[in-house]
CSV table of C-alpha atoms in Angstrom, one decimal:
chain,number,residue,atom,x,y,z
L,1,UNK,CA,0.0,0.0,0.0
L,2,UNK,CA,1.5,3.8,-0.8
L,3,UNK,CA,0.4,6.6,1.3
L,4,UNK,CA,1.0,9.9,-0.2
L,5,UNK,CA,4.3,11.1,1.5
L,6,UNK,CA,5.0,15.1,2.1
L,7,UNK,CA,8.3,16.5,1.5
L,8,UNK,CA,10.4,18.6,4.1
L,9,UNK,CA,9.6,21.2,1.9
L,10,UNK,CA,6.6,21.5,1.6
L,11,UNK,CA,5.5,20.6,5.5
L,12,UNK,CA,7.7,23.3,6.7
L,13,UNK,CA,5.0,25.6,4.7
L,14,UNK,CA,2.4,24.6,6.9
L,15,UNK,CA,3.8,26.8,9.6
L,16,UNK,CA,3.5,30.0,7.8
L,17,UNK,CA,0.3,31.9,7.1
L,18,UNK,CA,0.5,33.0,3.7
L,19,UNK,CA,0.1,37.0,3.3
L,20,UNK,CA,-3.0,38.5,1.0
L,21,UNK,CA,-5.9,36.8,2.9
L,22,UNK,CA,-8.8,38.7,4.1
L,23,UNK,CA,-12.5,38.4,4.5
L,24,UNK,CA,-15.0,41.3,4.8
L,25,UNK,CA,-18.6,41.8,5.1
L,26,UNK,CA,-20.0,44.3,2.8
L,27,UNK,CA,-23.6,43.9,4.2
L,28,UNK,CA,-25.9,41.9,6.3
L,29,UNK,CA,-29.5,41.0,6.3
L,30,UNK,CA,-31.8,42.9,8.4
L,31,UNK,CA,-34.9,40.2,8.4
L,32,UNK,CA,-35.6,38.8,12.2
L,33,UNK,CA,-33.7,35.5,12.3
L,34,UNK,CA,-31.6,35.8,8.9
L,35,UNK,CA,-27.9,35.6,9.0
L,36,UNK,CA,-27.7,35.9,5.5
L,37,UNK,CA,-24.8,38.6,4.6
L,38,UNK,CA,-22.8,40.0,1.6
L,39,UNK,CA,-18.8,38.5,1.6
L,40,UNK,CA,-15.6,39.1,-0.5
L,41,UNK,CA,-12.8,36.9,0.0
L,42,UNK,CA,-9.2,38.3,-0.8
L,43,UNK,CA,-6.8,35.5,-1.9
L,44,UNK,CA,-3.3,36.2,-3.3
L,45,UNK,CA,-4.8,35.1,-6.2
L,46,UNK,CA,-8.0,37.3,-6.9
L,47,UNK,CA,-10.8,38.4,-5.2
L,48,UNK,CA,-14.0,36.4,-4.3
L,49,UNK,CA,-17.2,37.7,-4.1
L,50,UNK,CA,-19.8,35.7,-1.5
L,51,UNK,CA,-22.4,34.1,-2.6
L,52,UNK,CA,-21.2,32.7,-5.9
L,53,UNK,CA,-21.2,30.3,-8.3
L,54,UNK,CA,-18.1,27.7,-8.2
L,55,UNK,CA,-17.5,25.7,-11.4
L,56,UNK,CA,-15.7,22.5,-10.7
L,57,UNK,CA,-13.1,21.2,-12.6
L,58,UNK,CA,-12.5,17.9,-11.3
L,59,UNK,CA,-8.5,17.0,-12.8
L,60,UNK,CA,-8.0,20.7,-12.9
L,61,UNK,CA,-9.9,21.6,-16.0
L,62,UNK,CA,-13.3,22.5,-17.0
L,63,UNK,CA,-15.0,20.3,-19.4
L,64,UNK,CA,-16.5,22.2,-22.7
L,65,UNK,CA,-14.8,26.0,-21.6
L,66,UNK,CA,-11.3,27.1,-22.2
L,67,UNK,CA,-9.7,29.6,-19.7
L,68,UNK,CA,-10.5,32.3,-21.8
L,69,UNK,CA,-13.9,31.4,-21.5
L,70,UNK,CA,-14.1,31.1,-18.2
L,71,UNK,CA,-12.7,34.5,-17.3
L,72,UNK,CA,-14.8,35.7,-19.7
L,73,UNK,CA,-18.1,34.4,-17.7
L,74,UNK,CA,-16.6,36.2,-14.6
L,75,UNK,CA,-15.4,33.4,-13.1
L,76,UNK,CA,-13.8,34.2,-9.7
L,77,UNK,CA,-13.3,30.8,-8.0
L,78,UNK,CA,-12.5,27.8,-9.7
L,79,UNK,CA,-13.4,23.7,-7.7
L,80,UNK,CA,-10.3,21.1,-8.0
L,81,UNK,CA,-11.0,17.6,-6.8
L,82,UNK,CA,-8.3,16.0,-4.7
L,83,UNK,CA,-8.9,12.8,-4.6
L,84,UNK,CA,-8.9,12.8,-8.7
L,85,UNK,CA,-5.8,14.3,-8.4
L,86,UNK,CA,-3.7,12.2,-6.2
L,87,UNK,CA,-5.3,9.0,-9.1
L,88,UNK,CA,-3.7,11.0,-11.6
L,89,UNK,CA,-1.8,12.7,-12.4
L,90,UNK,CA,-0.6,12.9,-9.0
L,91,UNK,CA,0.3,15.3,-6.3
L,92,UNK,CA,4.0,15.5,-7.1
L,93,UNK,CA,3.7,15.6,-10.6
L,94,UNK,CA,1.2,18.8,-10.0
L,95,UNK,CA,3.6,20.3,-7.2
L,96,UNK,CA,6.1,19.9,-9.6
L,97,UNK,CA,5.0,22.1,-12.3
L,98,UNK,CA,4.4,25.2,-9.8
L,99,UNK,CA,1.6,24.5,-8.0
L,100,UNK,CA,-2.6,23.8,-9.6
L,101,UNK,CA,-2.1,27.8,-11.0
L,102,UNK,CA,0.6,27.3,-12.9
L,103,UNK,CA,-0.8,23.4,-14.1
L,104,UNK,CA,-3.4,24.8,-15.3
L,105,UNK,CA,-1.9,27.4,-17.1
L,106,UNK,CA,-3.1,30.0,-14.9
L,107,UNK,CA,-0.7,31.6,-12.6
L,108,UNK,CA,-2.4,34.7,-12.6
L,109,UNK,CA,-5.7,33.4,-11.2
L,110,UNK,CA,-8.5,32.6,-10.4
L,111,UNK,CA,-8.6,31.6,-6.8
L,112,UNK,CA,-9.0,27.9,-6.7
L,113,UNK,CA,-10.4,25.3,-4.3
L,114,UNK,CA,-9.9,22.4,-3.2
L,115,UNK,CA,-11.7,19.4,-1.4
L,116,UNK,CA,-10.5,16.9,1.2
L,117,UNK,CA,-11.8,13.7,-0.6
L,118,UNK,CA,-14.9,13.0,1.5
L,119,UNK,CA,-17.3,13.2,-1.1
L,120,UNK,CA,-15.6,10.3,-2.4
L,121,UNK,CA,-16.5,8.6,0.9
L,122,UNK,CA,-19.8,9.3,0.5
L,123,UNK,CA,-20.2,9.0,-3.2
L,124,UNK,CA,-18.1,4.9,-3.6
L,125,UNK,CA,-19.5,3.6,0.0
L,126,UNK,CA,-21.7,1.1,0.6
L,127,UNK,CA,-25.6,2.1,0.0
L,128,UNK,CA,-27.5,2.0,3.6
L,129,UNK,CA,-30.7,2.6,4.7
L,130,UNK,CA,-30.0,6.2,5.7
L,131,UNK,CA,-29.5,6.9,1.9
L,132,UNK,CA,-32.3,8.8,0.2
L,133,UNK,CA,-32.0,10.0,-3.7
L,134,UNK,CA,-30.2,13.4,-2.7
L,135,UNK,CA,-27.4,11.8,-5.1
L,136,UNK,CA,-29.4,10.5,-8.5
L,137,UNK,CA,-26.2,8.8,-10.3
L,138,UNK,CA,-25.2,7.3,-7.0
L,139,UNK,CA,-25.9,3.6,-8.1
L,140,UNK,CA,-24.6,4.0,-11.6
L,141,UNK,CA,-21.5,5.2,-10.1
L,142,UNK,CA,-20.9,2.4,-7.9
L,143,UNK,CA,-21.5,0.0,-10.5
L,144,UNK,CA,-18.8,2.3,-12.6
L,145,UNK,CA,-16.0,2.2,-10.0
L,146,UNK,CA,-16.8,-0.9,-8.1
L,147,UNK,CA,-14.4,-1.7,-5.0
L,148,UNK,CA,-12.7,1.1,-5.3
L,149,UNK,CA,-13.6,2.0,-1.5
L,150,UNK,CA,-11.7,-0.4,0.1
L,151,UNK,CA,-12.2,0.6,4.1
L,152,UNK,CA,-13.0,3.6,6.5
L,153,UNK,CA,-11.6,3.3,10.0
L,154,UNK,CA,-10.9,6.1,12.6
L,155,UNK,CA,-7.0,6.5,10.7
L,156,UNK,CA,-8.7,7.1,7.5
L,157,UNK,CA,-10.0,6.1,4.2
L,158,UNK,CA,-8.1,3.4,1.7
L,159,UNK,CA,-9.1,3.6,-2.1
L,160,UNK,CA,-8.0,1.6,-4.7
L,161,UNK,CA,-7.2,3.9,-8.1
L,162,UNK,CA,-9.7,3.4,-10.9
L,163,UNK,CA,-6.3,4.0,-13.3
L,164,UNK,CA,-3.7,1.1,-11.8
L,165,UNK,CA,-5.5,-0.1,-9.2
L,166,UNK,CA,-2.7,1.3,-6.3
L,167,UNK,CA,-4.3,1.5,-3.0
L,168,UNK,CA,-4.4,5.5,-1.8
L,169,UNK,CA,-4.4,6.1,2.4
L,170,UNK,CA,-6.0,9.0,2.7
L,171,UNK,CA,-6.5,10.7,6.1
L,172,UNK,CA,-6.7,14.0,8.5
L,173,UNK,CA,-3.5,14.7,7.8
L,174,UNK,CA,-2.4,13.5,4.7
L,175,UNK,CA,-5.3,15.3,3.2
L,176,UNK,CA,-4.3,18.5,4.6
L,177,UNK,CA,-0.7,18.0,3.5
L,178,UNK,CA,-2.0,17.2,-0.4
L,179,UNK,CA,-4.0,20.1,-0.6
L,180,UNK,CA,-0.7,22.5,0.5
L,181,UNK,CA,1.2,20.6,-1.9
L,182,UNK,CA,-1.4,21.3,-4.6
L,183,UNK,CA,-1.6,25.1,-3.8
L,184,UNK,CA,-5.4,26.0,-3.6
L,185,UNK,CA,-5.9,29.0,-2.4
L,186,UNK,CA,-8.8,27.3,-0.3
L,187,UNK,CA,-8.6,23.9,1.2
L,188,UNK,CA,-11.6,22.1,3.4
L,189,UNK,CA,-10.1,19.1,6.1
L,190,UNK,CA,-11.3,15.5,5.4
L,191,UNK,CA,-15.1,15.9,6.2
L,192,UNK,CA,-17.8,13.4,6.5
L,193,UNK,CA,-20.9,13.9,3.9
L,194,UNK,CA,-24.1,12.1,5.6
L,195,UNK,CA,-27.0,11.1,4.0
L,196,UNK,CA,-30.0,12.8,4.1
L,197,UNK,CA,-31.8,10.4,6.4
L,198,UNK,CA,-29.0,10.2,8.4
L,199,UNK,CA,-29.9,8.8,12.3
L,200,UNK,CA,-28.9,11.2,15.3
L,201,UNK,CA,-26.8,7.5,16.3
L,202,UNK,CA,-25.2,7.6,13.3
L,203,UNK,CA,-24.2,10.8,13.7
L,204,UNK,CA,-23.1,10.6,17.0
L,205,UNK,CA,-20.2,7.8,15.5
């Protein structure tokens, strides 16, 4: 089994705060119970306004759009899927080449995001009676990428690639680690996505 290894390098970055990062509220709602509000994230990267749409490009690119395209649309933030990316084309080969940014042929910007790899969790795993259709493909993906869940325990998660069929460990930290190495702007820490019907016991776990 490989475990996605962090160099010295790049773990010594984890103790720095990198510079450029702000968040302001430009207004709130006034309605009795609402805590709705008005946001813009500054990244070194660009600026975010709150609420917005997120595109996601799972390997790094969007499907059907161009980057020209995209900036075009006003696109300010920009989804990458970690757990796609450690398959292929891997985490080194991305930190590599500069970073997602420069990967993608955009150093400039947009600001990008990445996820932790729970959705995976959620999406491969068994089907239970918790589940409800909140996820419509849910079944044909399953069938698609059969055993590629392998098991969940406290430590972790342990997929096997769809490409090669190497088994991925991927956990709290490592999760963390892959995400700095990737350079989003934006990272999220290995979550858990519960179904809909989800039991307060379950929960609890």
């Amino acid at each position: 089994m490989t475990a996605f290894a962090i160099p010295l390098a790049s773990a010594a970055r984890l103790q720095a705060t990198p510079p450029g990062f702000r968040f302001e509220v430009l207004h709130e709602s006034r309605k009795p119970g609402s805590q709705a509000r008005v946001g813009r994230i500054h990244t070194p990267h660009g600026v975010i306004d709150t609420p917005g749409f997120v595109p996601v490009g799972t390997n790094a690119a969007l499907k059907g759009m161009t980057n020209a395209q995209a900036a075009s649309c006003g696109v300010q933030l920009q989804f990458c899927n970690t757990y796609h990316l450690m398959v292929h084309p891997g985490v080194e080969v991305v930190e590599a080449a500069g970073g997602l940014h420069r990967f993608m042929g955009r150093p400039d910007g947009p600001p990008l995001i990445t996820d932790s790899g729970g959705f995976q969790v959620f999406s491969l795993g068994k089907e239970t009676t918790d589940d409800a259709p909140e996820l419509k493909r849910r079944a044909a993906a399953r069938g698609r990428n059969a055993g590629t869940l392998l098991s969940i325990s406290e430590r972790g998660v342990r997929f096997r690639s769809y490409r090669d069929g190497t088994v991925l460990r991927l956990t709290p930290e490592s999760a963390v680690l892959a995400q700095k190495s990737l350079g989003a702007d934006i990272i999220i820490p290995l979550d858990e996505l519960p179904p809909l019907n989800v039991t307060r016991e379950r929960l609890g776990r």
